[in-house]
């Protein structure tokens, strides 16, 4: 399943996420800190959705209530729902 998730509270505008059989196949952020987000995308590719959520959920960016990794978890949870 592939979705385009509109982020909230981050520099990135959206995340395109593809998941198959509970495994993250691809992640692409639009906007945000390009190098960091490419790194996150590369690291989570091939990981089980639950592991990504357990590692990244709740991460904050400075004084913001969320971050690009946290928004990825919200996108993954929306796929699971």
PDB file of N, CA, C and O in Angstrom:
ATOM      1  N   UNK A   1       0.841  -1.171   0.000  1.00  0.00           N
ATOM      2  CA  UNK A   1       0.000   0.000   0.000  1.00  0.00           C
ATOM      3  C   UNK A   1       0.891   1.241   0.000  1.00  0.00           C
ATOM      4  O   UNK A   1       1.884   1.287   0.708  1.00  0.00           O
ATOM      5  N   UNK A   2       0.516   2.215  -0.799  1.00  0.00           N
ATOM      6  CA  UNK A   2       1.259   3.466  -0.876  1.00  0.00           C
ATOM      7  C   UNK A   2       0.323   4.609  -0.509  1.00  0.00           C
ATOM      8  O   UNK A   2      -0.811   4.659  -0.982  1.00  0.00           O
ATOM      9  N   UNK A   3       0.804   5.503   0.375  1.00  0.00           N
ATOM     10  CA  UNK A   3       0.010   6.671   0.744  1.00  0.00           C
ATOM     11  C   UNK A   3       0.869   7.930   0.647  1.00  0.00           C
ATOM     12  O   UNK A   3       2.094   7.867   0.671  1.00  0.00           O
ATOM     13  N   UNK A   4       0.199   9.063   0.562  1.00  0.00           N
ATOM     14  CA  UNK A   4       0.851  10.365   0.645  1.00  0.00           C
ATOM     15  C   UNK A   4       0.266  11.042   1.875  1.00  0.00           C
ATOM     16  O   UNK A   4      -0.917  11.377   1.892  1.00  0.00           O
ATOM     17  N   UNK A   5       1.093  11.201   2.899  1.00  0.00           N
ATOM     18  CA  UNK A   5       0.657  11.733   4.188  1.00  0.00           C
ATOM     19  C   UNK A   5       1.066  13.188   4.313  1.00  0.00           C
ATOM     20  O   UNK A   5       2.252  13.510   4.171  1.00  0.00           O
ATOM     21  N   UNK A   6       0.116  14.081   4.561  1.00  0.00           N
ATOM     22  CA  UNK A   6       0.411  15.498   4.775  1.00  0.00           C
ATOM     23  C   UNK A   6       0.886  15.682   6.209  1.00  0.00           C
ATOM     24  O   UNK A   6       0.158  15.393   7.152  1.00  0.00           O
ATOM     25  N   UNK A   7       2.110  16.159   6.352  1.00  0.00           N
ATOM     26  CA  UNK A   7       2.690  16.342   7.680  1.00  0.00           C
ATOM     27  C   UNK A   7       2.139  17.604   8.337  1.00  0.00           C
ATOM     28  O   UNK A   7       1.640  18.509   7.666  1.00  0.00           O
ATOM     29  N   UNK A   8       2.258  17.654   9.658  1.00  0.00           N
ATOM     30  CA  UNK A   8       1.828  18.809  10.436  1.00  0.00           C
ATOM     31  C   UNK A   8       2.907  19.154  11.449  1.00  0.00           C
ATOM     32  O   UNK A   8       3.423  18.268  12.132  1.00  0.00           O
ATOM     33  N   UNK A   9       3.267  20.432  11.517  1.00  0.00           N
ATOM     34  CA  UNK A   9       4.215  20.893  12.530  1.00  0.00           C
ATOM     35  C   UNK A   9       5.672  20.648  12.199  1.00  0.00           C
ATOM     36  O   UNK A   9       6.517  20.723  13.090  1.00  0.00           O
ATOM     37  N   UNK A  10       5.980  20.354  10.934  1.00  0.00           N
ATOM     38  CA  UNK A  10       7.375  20.109  10.531  1.00  0.00           C
ATOM     39  C   UNK A  10       7.713  20.924   9.291  1.00  0.00           C
ATOM     40  O   UNK A  10       6.831  21.449   8.618  1.00  0.00           O
ATOM     41  N   UNK A  11       8.991  20.985   8.969  1.00  0.00           N
ATOM     42  CA  UNK A  11       9.447  21.668   7.756  1.00  0.00           C
ATOM     43  C   UNK A  11       9.044  20.893   6.500  1.00  0.00           C
ATOM     44  O   UNK A  11       8.806  21.486   5.458  1.00  0.00           O
ATOM     45  N   UNK A  12       8.996  19.576   6.600  1.00  0.00           N
ATOM     46  CA  UNK A  12       8.556  18.783   5.450  1.00  0.00           C
ATOM     47  C   UNK A  12       7.056  18.987   5.253  1.00  0.00           C
ATOM     48  O   UNK A  12       6.319  19.237   6.205  1.00  0.00           O
ATOM     49  N   UNK A  13       6.615  18.909   3.995  1.00  0.00           N
ATOM     50  CA  UNK A  13       5.202  19.144   3.675  1.00  0.00           C
ATOM     51  C   UNK A  13       4.402  17.851   3.594  1.00  0.00           C
ATOM     52  O   UNK A  13       3.215  17.825   3.900  1.00  0.00           O
ATOM     53  N   UNK A  14       5.053  16.777   3.161  1.00  0.00           N
ATOM     54  CA  UNK A  14       4.353  15.497   3.041  1.00  0.00           C
ATOM     55  C   UNK A  14       5.368  14.358   3.014  1.00  0.00           C
ATOM     56  O   UNK A  14       6.565  14.573   2.804  1.00  0.00           O
ATOM     57  N   UNK A  15       4.835  13.150   3.227  1.00  0.00           N
ATOM     58  CA  UNK A  15       5.654  11.941   3.176  1.00  0.00           C
ATOM     59  C   UNK A  15       4.919  10.926   2.311  1.00  0.00           C
ATOM     60  O   UNK A  15       3.755  10.618   2.571  1.00  0.00           O
ATOM     61  N   UNK A  16       5.606  10.405   1.310  1.00  0.00           N
ATOM     62  CA  UNK A  16       5.060   9.301   0.525  1.00  0.00           C
ATOM     63  C   UNK A  16       5.656   8.022   1.094  1.00  0.00           C
ATOM     64  O   UNK A  16       6.871   7.877   1.157  1.00  0.00           O
ATOM     65  N   UNK A  17       4.790   7.121   1.539  1.00  0.00           N
ATOM     66  CA  UNK A  17       5.231   5.894   2.206  1.00  0.00           C
ATOM     67  C   UNK A  17       4.635   4.694   1.491  1.00  0.00           C
ATOM     68  O   UNK A  17       3.444   4.685   1.176  1.00  0.00           O
ATOM     69  N   UNK A  18       5.472   3.676   1.272  1.00  0.00           N
ATOM     70  CA  UNK A  18       4.995   2.419   0.698  1.00  0.00           C
ATOM     71  C   UNK A  18       5.319   1.283   1.661  1.00  0.00           C
ATOM     72  O   UNK A  18       6.467   1.145   2.100  1.00  0.00           O
ATOM     73  N   UNK A  19       4.285   0.509   1.988  1.00  0.00           N
ATOM     74  CA  UNK A  19       4.423  -0.624   2.914  1.00  0.00           C
ATOM     75  C   UNK A  19       3.829  -1.856   2.254  1.00  0.00           C
ATOM     76  O   UNK A  19       2.763  -1.797   1.655  1.00  0.00           O
ATOM     77  N   UNK A  20       4.551  -2.978   2.341  1.00  0.00           N
ATOM     78  CA  UNK A  20       4.062  -4.272   1.835  1.00  0.00           C
ATOM     79  C   UNK A  20       4.301  -5.325   2.893  1.00  0.00           C
ATOM     80  O   UNK A  20       5.432  -5.477   3.370  1.00  0.00           O
ATOM     81  N   UNK A  21       3.256  -6.035   3.265  1.00  0.00           N
ATOM     82  CA  UNK A  21       3.400  -7.129   4.224  1.00  0.00           C
ATOM     83  C   UNK A  21       3.996  -6.702   5.548  1.00  0.00           C
ATOM     84  O   UNK A  21       4.747  -7.460   6.157  1.00  0.00           O
ATOM     85  N   UNK A  22       3.685  -5.482   5.990  1.00  0.00           N
ATOM     86  CA  UNK A  22       4.194  -5.004   7.268  1.00  0.00           C
ATOM     87  C   UNK A  22       5.631  -4.516   7.234  1.00  0.00           C
ATOM     88  O   UNK A  22       6.213  -4.220   8.277  1.00  0.00           O
ATOM     89  N   UNK A  23       6.213  -4.426   6.035  1.00  0.00           N
ATOM     90  CA  UNK A  23       7.604  -3.975   5.860  1.00  0.00           C
ATOM     91  C   UNK A  23       7.607  -2.656   5.078  1.00  0.00           C
ATOM     92  O   UNK A  23       6.910  -2.521   4.070  1.00  0.00           O
ATOM     93  N   UNK A  24       8.414  -1.699   5.542  1.00  0.00           N
ATOM     94  CA  UNK A  24       8.551  -0.423   4.842  1.00  0.00           C
ATOM     95  C   UNK A  24       9.362  -0.653   3.573  1.00  0.00           C
ATOM     96  O   UNK A  24      10.507  -1.114   3.630  1.00  0.00           O
ATOM     97  N   UNK A  25       8.766  -0.377   2.434  1.00  0.00           N
ATOM     98  CA  UNK A  25       9.430  -0.565   1.142  1.00  0.00           C
ATOM     99  C   UNK A  25      10.093   0.709   0.649  1.00  0.00           C
ATOM    100  O   UNK A  25      11.150   0.671   0.029  1.00  0.00           O
ATOM    101  N   UNK A  26       9.453   1.879   0.883  1.00  0.00           N
ATOM    102  CA  UNK A  26      10.010   3.140   0.395  1.00  0.00           C
ATOM    103  C   UNK A  26       9.429   4.299   1.185  1.00  0.00           C
ATOM    104  O   UNK A  26       8.270   4.243   1.614  1.00  0.00           O
ATOM    105  N   UNK A  27      10.233   5.334   1.382  1.00  0.00           N
ATOM    106  CA  UNK A  27       9.809   6.564   2.053  1.00  0.00           C
ATOM    107  C   UNK A  27      10.435   7.721   1.299  1.00  0.00           C
ATOM    108  O   UNK A  27      11.631   7.707   0.989  1.00  0.00           O
ATOM    109  N   UNK A  28       9.603   8.717   0.985  1.00  0.00           N
ATOM    110  CA  UNK A  28      10.102   9.921   0.323  1.00  0.00           C
ATOM    111  C   UNK A  28       9.434  11.135   0.949  1.00  0.00           C
ATOM    112  O   UNK A  28       8.209  11.222   0.978  1.00  0.00           O
ATOM    113  N   UNK A  29      10.251  12.048   1.473  1.00  0.00           N
ATOM    114  CA  UNK A  29       9.746  13.284   2.070  1.00  0.00           C
ATOM    115  C   UNK A  29       9.752  14.390   1.023  1.00  0.00           C
ATOM    116  O   UNK A  29      10.661  14.473   0.198  1.00  0.00           O
ATOM    117  N   UNK A  30       8.748  15.272   1.098  1.00  0.00           N
ATOM    118  CA  UNK A  30       8.729  16.481   0.274  1.00  0.00           C
ATOM    119  C   UNK A  30       9.022  17.652   1.204  1.00  0.00           C
ATOM    120  O   UNK A  30       8.323  17.864   2.195  1.00  0.00           O
ATOM    121  N   UNK A  31      10.082  18.392   0.889  1.00  0.00           N
ATOM    122  CA  UNK A  31      10.508  19.497   1.741  1.00  0.00           C
ATOM    123  C   UNK A  31      11.324  18.986   2.913  1.00  0.00           C
ATOM    124  O   UNK A  31      11.652  17.809   3.005  1.00  0.00           O
ATOM    125  N   UNK A  32      11.672  19.899   3.812  1.00  0.00           N
ATOM    126  CA  UNK A  32      12.427  19.526   5.000  1.00  0.00           C
ATOM    127  C   UNK A  32      13.930  19.499   4.762  1.00  0.00           C
ATOM    128  O   UNK A  32      14.424  19.980   3.750  1.00  0.00           O
ATOM    129  N   UNK A  33      14.654  18.943   5.681  1.00  0.00           N
ATOM    130  CA  UNK A  33      16.125  18.872   5.642  1.00  0.00           C
ATOM    131  C   UNK A  33      16.531  17.678   4.771  1.00  0.00           C
ATOM    132  O   UNK A  33      16.540  16.536   5.241  1.00  0.00           O
ATOM    133  N   UNK A  34      16.854  17.943   3.550  1.00  0.00           N
ATOM    134  CA  UNK A  34      17.054  16.913   2.537  1.00  0.00           C
ATOM    135  C   UNK A  34      17.996  15.783   2.965  1.00  0.00           C
ATOM    136  O   UNK A  34      17.644  14.613   2.868  1.00  0.00           O
ATOM    137  N   UNK A  35      19.176  16.109   3.419  1.00  0.00           N
ATOM    138  CA  UNK A  35      20.142  15.071   3.780  1.00  0.00           C
ATOM    139  C   UNK A  35      19.664  14.199   4.930  1.00  0.00           C
ATOM    140  O   UNK A  35      19.749  12.964   4.873  1.00  0.00           O
ATOM    141  N   UNK A  36      19.151  14.829   5.979  1.00  0.00           N
ATOM    142  CA  UNK A  36      18.661  14.066   7.133  1.00  0.00           C
ATOM    143  C   UNK A  36      17.504  13.161   6.749  1.00  0.00           C
ATOM    144  O   UNK A  36      17.430  12.014   7.193  1.00  0.00           O
ATOM    145  N   UNK A  37      16.603  13.673   5.927  1.00  0.00           N
ATOM    146  CA  UNK A  37      15.424  12.886   5.563  1.00  0.00           C
ATOM    147  C   UNK A  37      15.775  11.759   4.600  1.00  0.00           C
ATOM    148  O   UNK A  37      15.159  10.693   4.656  1.00  0.00           O
ATOM    149  N   UNK A  38      16.774  11.963   3.761  1.00  0.00           N
ATOM    150  CA  UNK A  38      17.249  10.856   2.923  1.00  0.00           C
ATOM    151  C   UNK A  38      17.854   9.766   3.814  1.00  0.00           C
ATOM    152  O   UNK A  38      17.675   8.573   3.549  1.00  0.00           O
ATOM    153  N   UNK A  39      18.547  10.190   4.862  1.00  0.00           N
ATOM    154  CA  UNK A  39      19.142   9.235   5.798  1.00  0.00           C
ATOM    155  C   UNK A  39      18.085   8.426   6.520  1.00  0.00           C
ATOM    156  O   UNK A  39      18.185   7.202   6.614  1.00  0.00           O
ATOM    157  N   UNK A  40      17.054   9.099   7.034  1.00  0.00           N
ATOM    158  CA  UNK A  40      15.964   8.394   7.714  1.00  0.00           C
ATOM    159  C   UNK A  40      15.318   7.406   6.753  1.00  0.00           C
ATOM    160  O   UNK A  40      15.076   6.246   7.101  1.00  0.00           O
ATOM    161  N   UNK A  41      15.047   7.868   5.543  1.00  0.00           N
ATOM    162  CA  UNK A  41      14.397   7.007   4.541  1.00  0.00           C
ATOM    163  C   UNK A  41      15.224   5.759   4.268  1.00  0.00           C
ATOM    164  O   UNK A  41      14.684   4.652   4.202  1.00  0.00           O
ATOM    165  N   UNK A  42      16.524   5.928   4.112  1.00  0.00           N
ATOM    166  CA  UNK A  42      17.404   4.792   3.835  1.00  0.00           C
ATOM    167  C   UNK A  42      17.464   3.827   5.021  1.00  0.00           C
ATOM    168  O   UNK A  42      17.483   2.601   4.837  1.00  0.00           O
ATOM    169  N   UNK A  43      17.471   4.368   6.229  1.00  0.00           N
ATOM    170  CA  UNK A  43      17.579   3.516   7.421  1.00  0.00           C
ATOM    171  C   UNK A  43      16.327   2.688   7.675  1.00  0.00           C
ATOM    172  O   UNK A  43      16.428   1.550   8.133  1.00  0.00           O
ATOM    173  N   UNK A  44      15.154   3.245   7.395  1.00  0.00           N
ATOM    174  CA  UNK A  44      13.921   2.505   7.700  1.00  0.00           C
ATOM    175  C   UNK A  44      13.495   1.558   6.583  1.00  0.00           C
ATOM    176  O   UNK A  44      12.683   0.660   6.811  1.00  0.00           O
ATOM    177  N   UNK A  45      14.054   1.723   5.399  1.00  0.00           N
ATOM    178  CA  UNK A  45      13.701   0.843   4.277  1.00  0.00           C
ATOM    179  C   UNK A  45      14.056  -0.597   4.638  1.00  0.00           C
ATOM    180  O   UNK A  45      15.159  -0.897   5.086  1.00  0.00           O
ATOM    181  N   UNK A  46      13.072  -1.488   4.502  1.00  0.00           N
ATOM    182  CA  UNK A  46      13.273  -2.906   4.829  1.00  0.00           C
ATOM    183  C   UNK A  46      12.953  -3.266   6.265  1.00  0.00           C
ATOM    184  O   UNK A  46      12.989  -4.440   6.631  1.00  0.00           O
ATOM    185  N   UNK A  47      12.629  -2.271   7.099  1.00  0.00           N
ATOM    186  CA  UNK A  47      12.310  -2.529   8.507  1.00  0.00           C
ATOM    187  C   UNK A  47      10.826  -2.826   8.672  1.00  0.00           C
ATOM    188  O   UNK A  47       9.996  -2.278   7.952  1.00  0.00           O
ATOM    189  N   UNK A  48      10.478  -3.638   9.664  1.00  0.00           N
ATOM    190  CA  UNK A  48       9.066  -3.825   9.990  1.00  0.00           C
ATOM    191  C   UNK A  48       8.461  -2.512  10.488  1.00  0.00           C
ATOM    192  O   UNK A  48       9.124  -1.744  11.201  1.00  0.00           O
ATOM    193  N   UNK A  49       7.218  -2.272  10.123  1.00  0.00           N
ATOM    194  CA  UNK A  49       6.521  -1.048  10.517  1.00  0.00           C
ATOM    195  C   UNK A  49       6.576  -0.860  12.030  1.00  0.00           C
ATOM    196  O   UNK A  49       6.864   0.240  12.520  1.00  0.00           O
ATOM    197  N   UNK A  50       6.316  -1.909  12.790  1.00  0.00           N
ATOM    198  CA  UNK A  50       6.299  -1.808  14.251  1.00  0.00           C
ATOM    199  C   UNK A  50       7.650  -1.386  14.819  1.00  0.00           C
ATOM    200  O   UNK A  50       7.714  -0.653  15.805  1.00  0.00           O
ATOM    201  N   UNK A  51       8.732  -1.846  14.210  1.00  0.00           N
ATOM    202  CA  UNK A  51      10.060  -1.472  14.697  1.00  0.00           C
ATOM    203  C   UNK A  51      10.336   0.005  14.430  1.00  0.00           C
ATOM    204  O   UNK A  51      10.892   0.697  15.277  1.00  0.00           O
ATOM    205  N   UNK A  52       9.941   0.486  13.252  1.00  0.00           N
ATOM    206  CA  UNK A  52      10.116   1.910  12.936  1.00  0.00           C
ATOM    207  C   UNK A  52       9.357   2.742  13.964  1.00  0.00           C
ATOM    208  O   UNK A  52       9.904   3.699  14.528  1.00  0.00           O
ATOM    209  N   UNK A  53       8.118   2.378  14.224  1.00  0.00           N
ATOM    210  CA  UNK A  53       7.300   3.123  15.183  1.00  0.00           C
ATOM    211  C   UNK A  53       7.928   3.091  16.574  1.00  0.00           C
ATOM    212  O   UNK A  53       8.027   4.129  17.242  1.00  0.00           O
ATOM    213  N   UNK A  54       8.402   1.934  17.009  1.00  0.00           N
ATOM    214  CA  UNK A  54       8.966   1.824  18.357  1.00  0.00           C
ATOM    215  C   UNK A  54      10.247   2.646  18.509  1.00  0.00           C
ATOM    216  O   UNK A  54      10.542   3.142  19.593  1.00  0.00           O
ATOM    217  N   UNK A  55      10.992   2.821  17.437  1.00  0.00           N
ATOM    218  CA  UNK A  55      12.253   3.568  17.501  1.00  0.00           C
ATOM    219  C   UNK A  55      12.079   5.077  17.323  1.00  0.00           C
ATOM    220  O   UNK A  55      12.831   5.853  17.915  1.00  0.00           O
ATOM    221  N   UNK A  56      11.111   5.494  16.503  1.00  0.00           N
ATOM    222  CA  UNK A  56      11.045   6.899  16.106  1.00  0.00           C
ATOM    223  C   UNK A  56       9.885   7.698  16.689  1.00  0.00           C
ATOM    224  O   UNK A  56       9.927   8.926  16.691  1.00  0.00           O
ATOM    225  N   UNK A  57       8.863   7.020  17.171  1.00  0.00           N
ATOM    226  CA  UNK A  57       7.688   7.742  17.660  1.00  0.00           C
ATOM    227  C   UNK A  57       8.036   8.597  18.874  1.00  0.00           C
ATOM    228  O   UNK A  57       8.745   8.158  19.772  1.00  0.00           O
ATOM    229  N   UNK A  58       7.540   9.832  18.867  1.00  0.00           N
ATOM    230  CA  UNK A  58       7.743  10.731  19.998  1.00  0.00           C
ATOM    231  C   UNK A  58       8.972  11.611  19.906  1.00  0.00           C
ATOM    232  O   UNK A  58       9.176  12.479  20.755  1.00  0.00           O
ATOM    233  N   UNK A  59       9.806  11.417  18.898  1.00  0.00           N
ATOM    234  CA  UNK A  59      10.973  12.283  18.721  1.00  0.00           C
ATOM    235  C   UNK A  59      10.491  13.697  18.415  1.00  0.00           C
ATOM    236  O   UNK A  59       9.574  13.894  17.631  1.00  0.00           O
ATOM    237  N   UNK A  60      11.114  14.673  19.062  1.00  0.00           N
ATOM    238  CA  UNK A  60      10.747  16.068  18.858  1.00  0.00           C
ATOM    239  C   UNK A  60      11.876  16.797  18.141  1.00  0.00           C
ATOM    240  O   UNK A  60      13.036  16.407  18.230  1.00  0.00           O
ATOM    241  N   UNK A  61      11.522  17.868  17.443  1.00  0.00           N
ATOM    242  CA  UNK A  61      12.491  18.703  16.741  1.00  0.00           C
ATOM    243  C   UNK A  61      12.547  20.051  17.456  1.00  0.00           C
ATOM    244  O   UNK A  61      11.615  20.859  17.328  1.00  0.00           O
ATOM    245  N   UNK A  62      13.599  20.244  18.231  1.00  0.00           N
ATOM    246  CA  UNK A  62      13.718  21.490  18.994  1.00  0.00           C
ATOM    247  C   UNK A  62      12.541  21.645  19.942  1.00  0.00           C
ATOM    248  O   UNK A  62      12.194  20.732  20.678  1.00  0.00           O
ATOM    249  N   UNK A  63      11.892  22.801  19.878  1.00  0.00           N
ATOM    250  CA  UNK A  63      10.753  23.073  20.759  1.00  0.00           C
ATOM    251  C   UNK A  63       9.427  22.610  20.156  1.00  0.00           C
ATOM    252  O   UNK A  63       8.377  22.747  20.786  1.00  0.00           O
ATOM    253  N   UNK A  64       9.460  22.045  18.963  1.00  0.00           N
ATOM    254  CA  UNK A  64       8.235  21.561  18.322  1.00  0.00           C
ATOM    255  C   UNK A  64       7.735  20.304  19.028  1.00  0.00           C
ATOM    256  O   UNK A  64       8.514  19.548  19.592  1.00  0.00           O
ATOM    257  N   UNK A  65       6.450  20.073  18.958  1.00  0.00           N
ATOM    258  CA  UNK A  65       5.835  18.897  19.581  1.00  0.00           C
ATOM    259  C   UNK A  65       6.054  17.620  18.780  1.00  0.00           C
ATOM    260  O   UNK A  65       5.733  16.532  19.245  1.00  0.00           O
ATOM    261  N   UNK A  66       6.575  17.739  17.570  1.00  0.00           N
ATOM    262  CA  UNK A  66       6.738  16.598  16.674  1.00  0.00           C
ATOM    263  C   UNK A  66       8.033  16.773  15.885  1.00  0.00           C
ATOM    264  O   UNK A  66       8.801  17.696  16.125  1.00  0.00           O
ATOM    265  N   UNK A  67       8.274  15.868  14.959  1.00  0.00           N
ATOM    266  CA  UNK A  67       9.458  15.918  14.093  1.00  0.00           C
ATOM    267  C   UNK A  67       9.131  15.134  12.828  1.00  0.00           C
ATOM    268  O   UNK A  67       8.096  14.466  12.745  1.00  0.00           O
ATOM    269  N   UNK A  68      10.017  15.175  11.861  1.00  0.00           N
ATOM    270  CA  UNK A  68       9.807  14.386  10.640  1.00  0.00           C
ATOM    271  C   UNK A  68       9.783  12.881  10.931  1.00  0.00           C
ATOM    272  O   UNK A  68       8.925  12.177  10.389  1.00  0.00           O
ATOM    273  N   UNK A  69      10.653  12.350  11.811  1.00  0.00           N
ATOM    274  CA  UNK A  69      10.550  10.931  12.146  1.00  0.00           C
ATOM    275  C   UNK A  69       9.221  10.599  12.856  1.00  0.00           C
ATOM    276  O   UNK A  69       8.609   9.567  12.582  1.00  0.00           O
ATOM    277  N   UNK A  70       8.765  11.472  13.749  1.00  0.00           N
ATOM    278  CA  UNK A  70       7.497  11.262  14.438  1.00  0.00           C
ATOM    279  C   UNK A  70       6.337  11.298  13.453  1.00  0.00           C
ATOM    280  O   UNK A  70       5.403  10.494  13.555  1.00  0.00           O
ATOM    281  N   UNK A  71       6.387  12.202  12.476  1.00  0.00           N
ATOM    282  CA  UNK A  71       5.343  12.273  11.456  1.00  0.00           C
ATOM    283  C   UNK A  71       5.321  11.010  10.600  1.00  0.00           C
ATOM    284  O   UNK A  71       4.263  10.548  10.183  1.00  0.00           O
ATOM    285  N   UNK A  72       6.492  10.424  10.344  1.00  0.00           N
ATOM    286  CA  UNK A  72       6.546   9.153   9.624  1.00  0.00           C
ATOM    287  C   UNK A  72       5.777   8.086  10.408  1.00  0.00           C
ATOM    288  O   UNK A  72       5.036   7.300   9.825  1.00  0.00           O
ATOM    289  N   UNK A  73       5.929   8.075  11.715  1.00  0.00           N
ATOM    290  CA  UNK A  73       5.201   7.105  12.548  1.00  0.00           C
ATOM    291  C   UNK A  73       3.698   7.326  12.439  1.00  0.00           C
ATOM    292  O   UNK A  73       2.925   6.361  12.376  1.00  0.00           O
ATOM    293  N   UNK A  74       3.265   8.575  12.406  1.00  0.00           N
ATOM    294  CA  UNK A  74       1.837   8.866  12.246  1.00  0.00           C
ATOM    295  C   UNK A  74       1.338   8.362  10.890  1.00  0.00           C
ATOM    296  O   UNK A  74       0.251   7.802  10.779  1.00  0.00           O
ATOM    297  N   UNK A  75       2.163   8.530   9.855  1.00  0.00           N
ATOM    298  CA  UNK A  75       1.805   8.026   8.524  1.00  0.00           C
ATOM    299  C   UNK A  75       1.688   6.506   8.560  1.00  0.00           C
ATOM    300  O   UNK A  75       0.737   5.938   8.013  1.00  0.00           O
ATOM    301  N   UNK A  76       2.641   5.839   9.192  1.00  0.00           N
ATOM    302  CA  UNK A  76       2.618   4.377   9.277  1.00  0.00           C
ATOM    303  C   UNK A  76       1.421   3.894  10.082  1.00  0.00           C
ATOM    304  O   UNK A  76       0.795   2.905   9.712  1.00  0.00           O
ATOM    305  N   UNK A  77       1.073   4.589  11.148  1.00  0.00           N
ATOM    306  CA  UNK A  77      -0.110   4.218  11.922  1.00  0.00           C
ATOM    307  C   UNK A  77      -1.381   4.375  11.106  1.00  0.00           C
ATOM    308  O   UNK A  77      -2.313   3.587  11.239  1.00  0.00           O
ATOM    309  N   UNK A  78      -1.418   5.395  10.229  1.00  0.00           N
ATOM    310  CA  UNK A  78      -2.615   5.590   9.384  1.00  0.00           C
ATOM    311  C   UNK A  78      -2.765   4.444   8.378  1.00  0.00           C
ATOM    312  O   UNK A  78      -3.883   4.076   8.025  1.00  0.00           O
ATOM    313  N   UNK A  79      -1.651   3.881   7.940  1.00  0.00           N
ATOM    314  CA  UNK A  79      -1.709   2.717   7.036  1.00  0.00           C
ATOM    315  C   UNK A  79      -2.253   1.512   7.786  1.00  0.00           C
ATOM    316  O   UNK A  79      -3.053   0.750   7.244  1.00  0.00           O
ATOM    317  N   UNK A  80      -1.822   1.331   9.026  1.00  0.00           N
ATOM    318  CA  UNK A  80      -2.239   0.181   9.833  1.00  0.00           C
ATOM    319  C   UNK A  80      -3.732   0.242  10.162  1.00  0.00           C
ATOM    320  O   UNK A  80      -4.357  -0.795  10.326  1.00  0.00           O
ATOM    321  N   UNK A  81      -4.269   1.466  10.291  1.00  0.00           N
ATOM    322  CA  UNK A  81      -5.677   1.647  10.733  1.00  0.00           C
ATOM    323  C   UNK A  81      -6.674   1.134   9.719  1.00  0.00           C
ATOM    324  O   UNK A  81      -6.462   0.924   8.600  1.00  0.00           O
TER     325      UNK A  81
END
